[in-house]
Coordinates of C-alpha atoms in Angstrom, one line a residue:
X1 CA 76.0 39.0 -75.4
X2 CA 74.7 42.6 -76.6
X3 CA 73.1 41.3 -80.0
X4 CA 71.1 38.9 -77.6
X5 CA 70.5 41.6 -75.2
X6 CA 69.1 43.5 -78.2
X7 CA 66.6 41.6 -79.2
X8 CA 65.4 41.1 -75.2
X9 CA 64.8 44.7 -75.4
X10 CA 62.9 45.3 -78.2
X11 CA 60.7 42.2 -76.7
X12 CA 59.8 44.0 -73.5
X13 CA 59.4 46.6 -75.0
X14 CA 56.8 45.7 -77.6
X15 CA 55.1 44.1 -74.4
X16 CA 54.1 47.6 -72.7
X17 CA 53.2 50.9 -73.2
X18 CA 55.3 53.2 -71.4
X19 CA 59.1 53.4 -70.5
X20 CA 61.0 50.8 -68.9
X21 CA 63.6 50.7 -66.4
X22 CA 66.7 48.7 -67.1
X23 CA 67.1 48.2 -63.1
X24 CA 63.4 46.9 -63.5
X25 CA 63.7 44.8 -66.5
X26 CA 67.3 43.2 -66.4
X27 CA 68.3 43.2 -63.1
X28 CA 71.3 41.1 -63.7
X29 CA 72.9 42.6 -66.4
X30 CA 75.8 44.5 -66.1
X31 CA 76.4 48.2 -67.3
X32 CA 78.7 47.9 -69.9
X33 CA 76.7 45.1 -71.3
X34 CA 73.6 47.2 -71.3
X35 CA 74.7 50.5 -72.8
X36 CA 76.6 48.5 -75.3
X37 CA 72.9 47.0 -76.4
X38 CA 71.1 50.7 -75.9
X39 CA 73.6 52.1 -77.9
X40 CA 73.4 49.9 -80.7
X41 CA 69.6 50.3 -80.8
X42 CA 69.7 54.4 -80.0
X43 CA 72.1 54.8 -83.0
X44 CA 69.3 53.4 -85.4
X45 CA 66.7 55.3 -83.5
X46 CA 64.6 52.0 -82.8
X47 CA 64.8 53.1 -79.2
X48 CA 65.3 56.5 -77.3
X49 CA 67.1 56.0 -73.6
X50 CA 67.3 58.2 -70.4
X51 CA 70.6 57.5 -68.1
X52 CA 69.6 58.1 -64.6
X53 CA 72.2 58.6 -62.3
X54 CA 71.7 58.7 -58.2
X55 CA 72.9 57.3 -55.2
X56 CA 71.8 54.2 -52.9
X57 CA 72.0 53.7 -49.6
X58 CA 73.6 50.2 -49.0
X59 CA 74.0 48.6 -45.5
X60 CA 77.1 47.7 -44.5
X61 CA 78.3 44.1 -42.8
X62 CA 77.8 45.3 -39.4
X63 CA 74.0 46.6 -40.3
X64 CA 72.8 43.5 -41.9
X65 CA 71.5 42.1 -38.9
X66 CA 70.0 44.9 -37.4
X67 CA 66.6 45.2 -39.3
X68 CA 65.8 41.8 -37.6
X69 CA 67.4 41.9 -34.3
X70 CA 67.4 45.5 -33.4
X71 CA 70.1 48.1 -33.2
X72 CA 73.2 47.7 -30.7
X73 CA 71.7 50.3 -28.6
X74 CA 68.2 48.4 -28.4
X75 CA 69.9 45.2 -27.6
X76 CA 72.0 47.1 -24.5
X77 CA 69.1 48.5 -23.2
X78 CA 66.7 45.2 -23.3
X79 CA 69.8 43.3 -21.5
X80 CA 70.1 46.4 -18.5
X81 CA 65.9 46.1 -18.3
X82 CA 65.8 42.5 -18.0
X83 CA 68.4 42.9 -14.8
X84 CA 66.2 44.0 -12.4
X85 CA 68.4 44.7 -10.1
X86 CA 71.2 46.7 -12.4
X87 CA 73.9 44.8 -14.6
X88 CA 77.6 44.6 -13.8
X89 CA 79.7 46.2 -16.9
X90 CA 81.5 42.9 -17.1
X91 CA 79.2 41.2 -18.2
X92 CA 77.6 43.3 -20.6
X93 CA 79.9 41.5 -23.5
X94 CA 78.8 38.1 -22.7
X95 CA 75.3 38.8 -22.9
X96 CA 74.9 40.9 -26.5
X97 CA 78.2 40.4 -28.2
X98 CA 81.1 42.5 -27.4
X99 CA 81.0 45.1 -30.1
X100 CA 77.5 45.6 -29.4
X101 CA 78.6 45.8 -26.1
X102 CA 81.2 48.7 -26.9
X103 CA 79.2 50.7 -29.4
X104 CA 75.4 50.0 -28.2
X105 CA 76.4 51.2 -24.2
X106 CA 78.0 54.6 -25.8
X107 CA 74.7 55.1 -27.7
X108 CA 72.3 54.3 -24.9
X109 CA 74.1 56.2 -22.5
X110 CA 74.1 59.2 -25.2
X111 CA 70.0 58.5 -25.2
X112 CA 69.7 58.7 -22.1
X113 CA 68.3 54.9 -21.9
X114 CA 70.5 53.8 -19.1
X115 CA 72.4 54.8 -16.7
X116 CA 75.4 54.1 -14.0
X117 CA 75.1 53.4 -10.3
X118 CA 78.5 52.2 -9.3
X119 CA 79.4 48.8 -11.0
X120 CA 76.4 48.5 -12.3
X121 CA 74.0 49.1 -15.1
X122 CA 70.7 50.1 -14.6
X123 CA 67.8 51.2 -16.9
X124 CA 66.7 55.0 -17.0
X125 CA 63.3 55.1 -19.1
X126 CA 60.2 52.0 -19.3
X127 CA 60.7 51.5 -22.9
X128 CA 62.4 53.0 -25.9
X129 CA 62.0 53.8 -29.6
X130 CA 64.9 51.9 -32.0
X131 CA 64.9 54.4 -34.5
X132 CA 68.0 52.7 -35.9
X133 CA 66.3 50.0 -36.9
X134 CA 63.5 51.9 -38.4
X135 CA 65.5 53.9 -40.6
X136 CA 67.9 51.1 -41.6
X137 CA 64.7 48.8 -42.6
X138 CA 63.5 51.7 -44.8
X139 CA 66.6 51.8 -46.4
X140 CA 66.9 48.3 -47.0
X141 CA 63.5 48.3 -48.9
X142 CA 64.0 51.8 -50.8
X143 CA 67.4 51.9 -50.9
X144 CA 67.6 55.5 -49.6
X145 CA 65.7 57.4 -46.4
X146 CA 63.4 61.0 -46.7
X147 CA 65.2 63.1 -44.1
X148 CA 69.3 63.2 -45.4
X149 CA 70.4 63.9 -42.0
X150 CA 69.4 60.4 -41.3
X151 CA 71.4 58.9 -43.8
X152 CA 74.0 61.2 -42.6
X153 CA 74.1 60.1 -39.6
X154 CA 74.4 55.9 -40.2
X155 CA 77.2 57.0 -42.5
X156 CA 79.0 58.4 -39.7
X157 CA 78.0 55.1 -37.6
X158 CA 79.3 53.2 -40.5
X159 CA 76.1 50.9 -40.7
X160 CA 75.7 52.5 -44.5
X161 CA 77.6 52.9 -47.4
X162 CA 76.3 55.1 -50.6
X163 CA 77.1 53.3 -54.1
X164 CA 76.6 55.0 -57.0
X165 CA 73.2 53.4 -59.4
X166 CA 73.4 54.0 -63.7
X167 CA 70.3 53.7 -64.4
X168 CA 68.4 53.9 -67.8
X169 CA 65.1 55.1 -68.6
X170 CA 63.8 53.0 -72.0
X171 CA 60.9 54.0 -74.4
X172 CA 60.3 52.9 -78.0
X173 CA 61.9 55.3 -80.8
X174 CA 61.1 56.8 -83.9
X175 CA 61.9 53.1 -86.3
X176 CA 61.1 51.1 -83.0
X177 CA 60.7 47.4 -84.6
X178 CA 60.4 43.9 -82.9
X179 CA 63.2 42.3 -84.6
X180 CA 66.4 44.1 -84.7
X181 CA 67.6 43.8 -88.6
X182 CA 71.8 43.1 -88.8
X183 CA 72.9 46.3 -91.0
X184 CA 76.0 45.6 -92.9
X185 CA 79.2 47.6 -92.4
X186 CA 81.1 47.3 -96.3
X187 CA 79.9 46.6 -99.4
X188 CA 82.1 42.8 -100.3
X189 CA 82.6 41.7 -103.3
X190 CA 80.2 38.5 -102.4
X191 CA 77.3 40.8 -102.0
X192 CA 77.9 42.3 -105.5
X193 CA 78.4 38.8 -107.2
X194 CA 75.2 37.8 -105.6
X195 CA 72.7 40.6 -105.8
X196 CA 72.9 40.5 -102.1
X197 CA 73.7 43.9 -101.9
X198 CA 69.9 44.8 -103.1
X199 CA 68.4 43.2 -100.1
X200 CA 70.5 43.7 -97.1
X201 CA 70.8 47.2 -94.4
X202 CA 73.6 48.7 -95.1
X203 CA 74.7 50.7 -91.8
X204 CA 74.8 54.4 -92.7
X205 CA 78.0 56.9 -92.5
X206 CA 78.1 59.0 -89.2
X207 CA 80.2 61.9 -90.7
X208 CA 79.7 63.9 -87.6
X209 CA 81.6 60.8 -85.5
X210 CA 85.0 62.2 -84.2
X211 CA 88.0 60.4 -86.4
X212 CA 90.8 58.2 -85.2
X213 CA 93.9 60.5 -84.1
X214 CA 96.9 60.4 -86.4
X215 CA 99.6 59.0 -84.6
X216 CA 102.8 61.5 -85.2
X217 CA 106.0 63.1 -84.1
X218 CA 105.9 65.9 -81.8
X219 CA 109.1 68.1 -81.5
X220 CA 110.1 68.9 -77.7
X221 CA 109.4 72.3 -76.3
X222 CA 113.1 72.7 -76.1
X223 CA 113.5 72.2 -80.0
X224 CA 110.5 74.5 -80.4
X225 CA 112.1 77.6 -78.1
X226 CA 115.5 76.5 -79.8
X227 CA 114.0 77.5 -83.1
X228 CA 112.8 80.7 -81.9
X229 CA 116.1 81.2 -80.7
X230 CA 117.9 80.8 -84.2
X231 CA 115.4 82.9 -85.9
X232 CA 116.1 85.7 -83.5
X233 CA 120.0 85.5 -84.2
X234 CA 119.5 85.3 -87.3
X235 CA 116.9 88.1 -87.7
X236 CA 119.9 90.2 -85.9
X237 CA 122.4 89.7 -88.2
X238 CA 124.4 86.8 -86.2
X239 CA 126.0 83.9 -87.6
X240 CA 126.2 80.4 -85.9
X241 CA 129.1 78.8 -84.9
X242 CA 130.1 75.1 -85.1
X243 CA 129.1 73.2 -81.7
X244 CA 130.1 69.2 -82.7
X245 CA 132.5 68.9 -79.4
X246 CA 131.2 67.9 -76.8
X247 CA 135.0 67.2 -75.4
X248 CA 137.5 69.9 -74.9
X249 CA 140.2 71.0 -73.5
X250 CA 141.5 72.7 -70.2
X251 CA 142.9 75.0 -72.4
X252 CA 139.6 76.1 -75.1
X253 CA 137.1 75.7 -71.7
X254 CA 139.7 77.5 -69.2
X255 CA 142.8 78.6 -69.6
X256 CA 142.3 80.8 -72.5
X257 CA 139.3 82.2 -71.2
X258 CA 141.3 83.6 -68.6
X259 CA 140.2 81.5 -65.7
X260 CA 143.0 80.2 -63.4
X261 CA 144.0 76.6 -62.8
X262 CA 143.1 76.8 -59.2
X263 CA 139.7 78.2 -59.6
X264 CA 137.0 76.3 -58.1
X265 CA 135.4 75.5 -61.7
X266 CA 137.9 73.1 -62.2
X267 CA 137.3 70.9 -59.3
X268 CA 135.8 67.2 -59.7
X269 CA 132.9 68.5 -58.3
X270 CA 131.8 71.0 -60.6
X271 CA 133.8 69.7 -63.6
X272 CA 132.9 66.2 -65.5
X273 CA 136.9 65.2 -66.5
X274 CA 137.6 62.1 -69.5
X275 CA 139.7 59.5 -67.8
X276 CA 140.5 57.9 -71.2
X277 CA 143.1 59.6 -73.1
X278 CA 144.2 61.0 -70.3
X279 CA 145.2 64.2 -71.7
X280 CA 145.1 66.1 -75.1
X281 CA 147.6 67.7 -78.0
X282 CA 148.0 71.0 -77.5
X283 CA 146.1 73.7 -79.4
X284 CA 146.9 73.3 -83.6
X285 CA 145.3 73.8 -87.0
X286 CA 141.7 72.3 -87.5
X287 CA 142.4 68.9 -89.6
X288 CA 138.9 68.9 -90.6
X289 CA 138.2 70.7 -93.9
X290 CA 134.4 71.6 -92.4
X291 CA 132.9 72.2 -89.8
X292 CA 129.3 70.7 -88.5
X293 CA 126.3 73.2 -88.0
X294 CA 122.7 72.4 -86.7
X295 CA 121.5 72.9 -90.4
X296 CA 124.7 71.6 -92.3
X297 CA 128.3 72.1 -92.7
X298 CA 130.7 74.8 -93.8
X299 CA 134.2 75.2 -95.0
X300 CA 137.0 75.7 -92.3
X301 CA 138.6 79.4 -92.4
X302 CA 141.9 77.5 -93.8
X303 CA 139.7 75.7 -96.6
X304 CA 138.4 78.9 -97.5
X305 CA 142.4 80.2 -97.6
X306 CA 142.1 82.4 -94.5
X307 CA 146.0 83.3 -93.2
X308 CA 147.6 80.3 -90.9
X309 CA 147.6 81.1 -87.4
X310 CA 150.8 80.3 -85.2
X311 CA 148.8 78.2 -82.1
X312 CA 152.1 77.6 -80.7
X313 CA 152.9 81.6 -80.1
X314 CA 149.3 81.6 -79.1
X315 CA 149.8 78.9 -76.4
X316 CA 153.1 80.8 -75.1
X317 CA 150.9 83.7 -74.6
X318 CA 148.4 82.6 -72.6
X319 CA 150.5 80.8 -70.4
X320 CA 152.4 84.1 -70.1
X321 CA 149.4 86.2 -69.3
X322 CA 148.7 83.5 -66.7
X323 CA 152.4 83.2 -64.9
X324 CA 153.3 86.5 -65.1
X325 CA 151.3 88.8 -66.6
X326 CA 151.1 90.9 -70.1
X327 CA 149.5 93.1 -72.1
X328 CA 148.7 95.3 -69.2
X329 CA 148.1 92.6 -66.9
X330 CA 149.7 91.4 -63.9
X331 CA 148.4 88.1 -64.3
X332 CA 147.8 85.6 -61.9
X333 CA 151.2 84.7 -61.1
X334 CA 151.4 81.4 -60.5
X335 CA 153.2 78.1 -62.3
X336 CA 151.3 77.2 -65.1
X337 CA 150.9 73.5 -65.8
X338 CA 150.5 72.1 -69.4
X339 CA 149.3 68.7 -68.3
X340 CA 146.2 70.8 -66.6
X341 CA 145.8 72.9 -69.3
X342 CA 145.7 69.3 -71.7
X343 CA 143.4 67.4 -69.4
X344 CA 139.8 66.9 -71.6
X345 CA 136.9 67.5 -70.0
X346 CA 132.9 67.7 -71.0
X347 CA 132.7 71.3 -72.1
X348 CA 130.8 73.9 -69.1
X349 CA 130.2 76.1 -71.2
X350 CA 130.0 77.2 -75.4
X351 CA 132.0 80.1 -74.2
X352 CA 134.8 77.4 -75.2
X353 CA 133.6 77.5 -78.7
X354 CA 133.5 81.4 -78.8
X355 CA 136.5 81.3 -77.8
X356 CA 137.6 79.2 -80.9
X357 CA 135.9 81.5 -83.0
X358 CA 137.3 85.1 -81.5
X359 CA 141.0 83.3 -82.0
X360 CA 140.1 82.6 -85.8
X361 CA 138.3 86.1 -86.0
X362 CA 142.2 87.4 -84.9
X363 CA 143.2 86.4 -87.9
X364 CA 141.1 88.8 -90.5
X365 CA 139.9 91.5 -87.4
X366 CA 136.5 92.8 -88.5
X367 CA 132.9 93.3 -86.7
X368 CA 131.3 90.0 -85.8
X369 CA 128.1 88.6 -84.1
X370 CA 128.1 84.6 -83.2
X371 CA 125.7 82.6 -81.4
X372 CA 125.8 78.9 -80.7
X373 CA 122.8 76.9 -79.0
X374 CA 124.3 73.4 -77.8
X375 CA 124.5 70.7 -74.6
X376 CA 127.3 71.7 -71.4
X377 CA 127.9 69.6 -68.5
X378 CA 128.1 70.3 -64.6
X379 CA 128.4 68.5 -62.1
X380 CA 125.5 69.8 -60.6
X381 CA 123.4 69.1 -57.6
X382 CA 120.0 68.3 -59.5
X383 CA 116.5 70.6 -58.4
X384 CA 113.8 72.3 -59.6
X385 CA 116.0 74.8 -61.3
X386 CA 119.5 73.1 -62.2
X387 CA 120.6 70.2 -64.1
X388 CA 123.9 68.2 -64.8
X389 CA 123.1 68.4 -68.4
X390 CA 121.3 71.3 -70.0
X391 CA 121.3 73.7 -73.1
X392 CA 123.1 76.9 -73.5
X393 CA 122.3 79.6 -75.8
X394 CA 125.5 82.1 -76.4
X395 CA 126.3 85.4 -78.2
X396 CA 129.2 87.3 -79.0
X397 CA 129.3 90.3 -80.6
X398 CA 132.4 91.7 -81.3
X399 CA 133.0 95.4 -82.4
X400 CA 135.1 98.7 -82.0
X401 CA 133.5 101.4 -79.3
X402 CA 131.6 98.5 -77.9
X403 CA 130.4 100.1 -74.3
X404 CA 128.2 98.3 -71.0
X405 CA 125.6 100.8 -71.3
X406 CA 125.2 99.3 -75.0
X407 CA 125.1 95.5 -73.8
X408 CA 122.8 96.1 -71.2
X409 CA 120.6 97.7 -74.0
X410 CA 121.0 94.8 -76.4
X411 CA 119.9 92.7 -73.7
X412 CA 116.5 94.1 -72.8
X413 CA 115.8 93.7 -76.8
X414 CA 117.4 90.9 -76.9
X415 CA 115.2 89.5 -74.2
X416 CA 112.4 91.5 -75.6
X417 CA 112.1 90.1 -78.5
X418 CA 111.3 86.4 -76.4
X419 CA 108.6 88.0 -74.9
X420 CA 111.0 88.6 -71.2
X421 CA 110.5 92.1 -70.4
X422 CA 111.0 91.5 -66.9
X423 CA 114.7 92.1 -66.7
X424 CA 117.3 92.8 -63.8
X425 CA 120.7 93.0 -63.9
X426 CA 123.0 92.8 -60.9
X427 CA 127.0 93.0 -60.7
X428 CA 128.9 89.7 -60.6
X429 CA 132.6 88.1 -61.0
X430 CA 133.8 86.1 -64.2
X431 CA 137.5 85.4 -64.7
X432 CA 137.3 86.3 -68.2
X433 CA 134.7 89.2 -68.4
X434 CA 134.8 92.9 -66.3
X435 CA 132.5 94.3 -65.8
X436 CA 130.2 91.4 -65.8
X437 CA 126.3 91.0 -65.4
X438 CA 123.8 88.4 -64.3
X439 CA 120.7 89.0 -66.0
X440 CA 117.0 87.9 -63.9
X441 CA 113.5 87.8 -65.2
X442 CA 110.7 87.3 -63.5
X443 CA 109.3 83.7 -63.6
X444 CA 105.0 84.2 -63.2
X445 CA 104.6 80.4 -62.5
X446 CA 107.6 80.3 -59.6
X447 CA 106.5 83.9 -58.9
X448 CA 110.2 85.0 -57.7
X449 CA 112.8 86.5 -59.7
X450 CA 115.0 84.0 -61.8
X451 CA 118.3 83.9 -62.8
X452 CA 118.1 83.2 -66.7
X453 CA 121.9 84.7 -68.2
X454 CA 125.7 85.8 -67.2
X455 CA 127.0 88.5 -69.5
X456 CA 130.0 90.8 -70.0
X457 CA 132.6 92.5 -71.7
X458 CA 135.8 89.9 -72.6
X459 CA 139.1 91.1 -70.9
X460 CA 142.1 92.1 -72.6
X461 CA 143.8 89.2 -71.3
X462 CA 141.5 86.5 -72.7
X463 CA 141.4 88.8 -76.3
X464 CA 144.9 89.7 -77.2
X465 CA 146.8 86.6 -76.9
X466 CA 144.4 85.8 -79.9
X467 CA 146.0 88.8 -81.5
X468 CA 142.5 91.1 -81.6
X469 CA 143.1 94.4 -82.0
X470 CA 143.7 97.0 -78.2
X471 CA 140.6 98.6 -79.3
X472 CA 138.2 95.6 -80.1
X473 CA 135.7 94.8 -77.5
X474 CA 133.7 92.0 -77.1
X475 CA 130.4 91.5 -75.6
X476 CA 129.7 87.8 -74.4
X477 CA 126.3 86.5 -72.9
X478 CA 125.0 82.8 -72.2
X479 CA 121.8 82.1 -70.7
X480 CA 120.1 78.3 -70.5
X481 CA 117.5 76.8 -72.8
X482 CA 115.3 75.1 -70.3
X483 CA 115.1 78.3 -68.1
X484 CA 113.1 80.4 -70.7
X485 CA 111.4 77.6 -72.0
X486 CA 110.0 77.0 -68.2
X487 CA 109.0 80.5 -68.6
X488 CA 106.9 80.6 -71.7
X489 CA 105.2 76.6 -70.5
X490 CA 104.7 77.6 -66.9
X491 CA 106.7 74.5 -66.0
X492 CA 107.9 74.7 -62.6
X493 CA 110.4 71.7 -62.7
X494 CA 112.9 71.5 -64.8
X495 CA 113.2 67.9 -64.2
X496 CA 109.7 68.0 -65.8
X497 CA 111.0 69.6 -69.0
X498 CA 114.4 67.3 -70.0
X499 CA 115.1 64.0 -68.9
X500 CA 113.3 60.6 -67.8
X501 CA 110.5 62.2 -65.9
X502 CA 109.5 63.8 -68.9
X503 CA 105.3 63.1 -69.3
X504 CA 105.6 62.1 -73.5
X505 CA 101.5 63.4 -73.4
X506 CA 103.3 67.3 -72.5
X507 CA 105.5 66.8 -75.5
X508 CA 102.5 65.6 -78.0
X509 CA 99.7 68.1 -76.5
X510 CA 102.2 71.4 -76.0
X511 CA 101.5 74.6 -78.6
X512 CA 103.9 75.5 -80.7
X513 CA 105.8 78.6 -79.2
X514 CA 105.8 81.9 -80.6
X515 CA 108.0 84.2 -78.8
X516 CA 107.0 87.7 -78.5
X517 CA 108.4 90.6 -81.0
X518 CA 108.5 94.0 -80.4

């Protein structure tokens, strides 16, 4: 026990003069034991203790016997002497052992020792030297050899192993005393009943000793860049909309956005569909009197007396863009199906919420900016850079004279303001945007460009059904929230950022985020 171990110090040590060894002194005990005892006296400066670290030489199973009986080598030769005549191979193993036989023949061959005349084994010198067994019995007595490339060498031959030896180095401190005085952690109320507290060692404060850590909440990196996010809308005059749906429509996630029934989006393999209802009302008034936020809840246009809106012209119209064609449009020109259009489906995208919004801004037209920051689903195939389930961060800004030129210089502040000023923008294909953009920045940790956001302009299709003025454009953008967020953490695995390979220390230890500002 360490209190007993204590006190077997102290007596050793008031014995002699100089240092002690704990190696020397208490062989047997362990190292935990024995720092746990030299700490206990260091603390209270009765003592003062070296740890000596360095490295011994142990032989291994197959060296044990060697000191005694010679190396495997030695044992080869003396067997080839003693046959005057030479010694068939055969029976080499019979003679010394058959791993001597295998490793000492190699090594006196290698020596030069012995040599081979046909069958047979004969010796080549009068007498040898077995510095094997030299060196290993200087090792077994010091534990170590002078010349490294000795031990080296056996560790190679596998007839030593090096252990690592704690060691401590013991001396008598400043208060050193013979009998090691309990000091007393609290003050009970026993000692102050019975004057005890007058007499006993009460254990001083270490204030410099590190406290325990405070066990806490730590918000996700995701949360953290999410913030940033909504203090960057914010700070440009956008307004969030209302993200509590999860499920939607064909029609809000598709068909008014333009994109046809046939288009590869749709399919099981890209699109998560609910099997249970099977199929949805078709678009109509808002029930709800509010509508959820991230911070709270606000009053539905219609609560706050904003003009009715006829969904069922609305629905005629899209279906008509889609058939046949209108407003300009030739449409896809195709058979439109309602029970496709009413299907529910885990929303792909938040553009299905912007969507919601541009038909409700249709009813007062006026410059707008939204954003909404929220879960989609794909049926994705999951890697370092995709996800079935991941964040999306949208904007729409909707305004008269809008131009690409304009977007493309929203973007690089937008972008700027997170700190991205690595920005490229290629052409690319939406249904429901032309021109349209992806947007690429340059990831430092992947070092290759990354695709972080799809943007565009809205078509005239998707926008007047709503009933949005000819001359109202709208500019539309989404990009992911893990992809930045990978960015600013130097994560190279999404899978490392959401989901259950998610290290919880990563979440407690990561800084707080501060995206850049121009």
């Amino acid at each position: 026990m360490p209190v007993d171990l204590t006190s077997q110090v102290l007596e050793v040590l008031s014995r002699t003069e100089g240092p002690i060894t704990s190696s020397d002194a208490f062989p047997s005990v362990d190292f935990t034991t024995m720092k746990s005892a030299l700490d206990r006296l260091r603390s209270r400066e009765i003592i003062e203790c070296k740890q000596i670290d360095r490295e011994e030489a142990i032989l291994t199973t197959e060296a044990e016997g060697i000191p005694v009986e010679g190396s495997h080598e030695a044992k080869v030769f003396e067997a080839v002497r003693q046959a005057v005549e030479g010694l068939k191979i055969a029976d080499l193993p019979a003679i010394v052992g058959k791993q001597s036989a295998k490793v000492g023949q190699n090594k006196a061959f290698k020596e030069g020792w012995i040599k081979k005349d046909g069958a047979l084994l004969k010796a080549a010198v009068d007498s040898i030297t077995d510095a094997s067994r030299e060196h290993l019995q200087t090792i077994q007595q010091t534990r170590t050899h002078p010349d490294p490339k000795v031990l080296v060498d056996l560790r190679k031959r596998q007839l030593i192993t090096m252990q690592k030896v704690i060691n401590f180095q013991i001396e008598k401190g400043p208060k050193f005393a013979e009998d090691f005085v309990k000091e007393e952690t609290d003050l009970t109320a026993d000692m102050l009943a019975t004057g005890a507290w007058k007499t006993v060692r009460l254990k001083p404060y270490n204030f410099n000793a590190m406290g325990a850590p405070a066990m806490s909440g730590s918000l996700h990196p995701l949360n953290k860049v999410r913030h940033e996010f909504r203090q960057i809308f914010f700070e440009m005059g956008f307004e969030e909309m209302p993200t509590n749906r999860y499920v939607e429509t064909g029609f809000w996630n598709f068909d008014a956005l333009f994109v046809p029934q046939q288009h590869p989006a749709r399919d099981l393999q890209d699109t998560f569909y609910i099997s249970d209802p099977p199929r949805a009302d078709k678009p109509r008034a808002d029930p709800l009197k509010t509508e959820k936020l991230a911070n709270g809840s606000i009053p539905t246009p219609e609560a706050q007396g904003a003009p009715k809106q006829d969904y069922d012209s609305y629905w005629r119209d899209v279906k008509e863009v889609h058939e046949n064609g209108k407003y300009g449009s030739i449409g896809y020109r195709y058979p439109f199906k309602d029970d496709e259009s009413l299907k529910l489906v885990l929303r792909t995208h938040t553009t299905a919420v912007s969507t919601y919004m541009l038909h409700k801004l249709a009813a007062d037209p006026r410059p707008a900016r939204y954003f909404s920051i929220d879960r989609v689903f794909r049926n994705e195939t999951v890697d370092a850079t995709h996800l079935a389930e991941f964040h999306q961060v949208e904007g729409v800004i909707a305004d008269f004279g809008l131009t690409l030129g304009g977007l493309i210089g929203f973007m690089e502040v937008f972008f700027g303001k997170m700190g991205i000023h690595k920005l490229r923008f290629k052409p690319a294909y939406n249904p429901y945007t032309e021109p349209s953009m992806e947007i690429f920045g340059f990831h430092e940790g992947l070092d290759k460009w990354v695709e972080i956001g799809n943007s565009g302009m809205f078509r005239p299709e998707m926008l007047e059904p709503m009933g949005l003025p000819k001359d109202m454009r709208v500019y539309g953008w989404g990009l992911s929230l893990e992809r930045p967020t990978m960015i600013k953490y130097g994560v190279k695995n999404i899978r490392e950022l959401l989901g259950h390979k998610v290290d919880l220390n990563f979440v407690e230890s990561n800084p707080a985020v501060r995206l850049e500002k121009d």
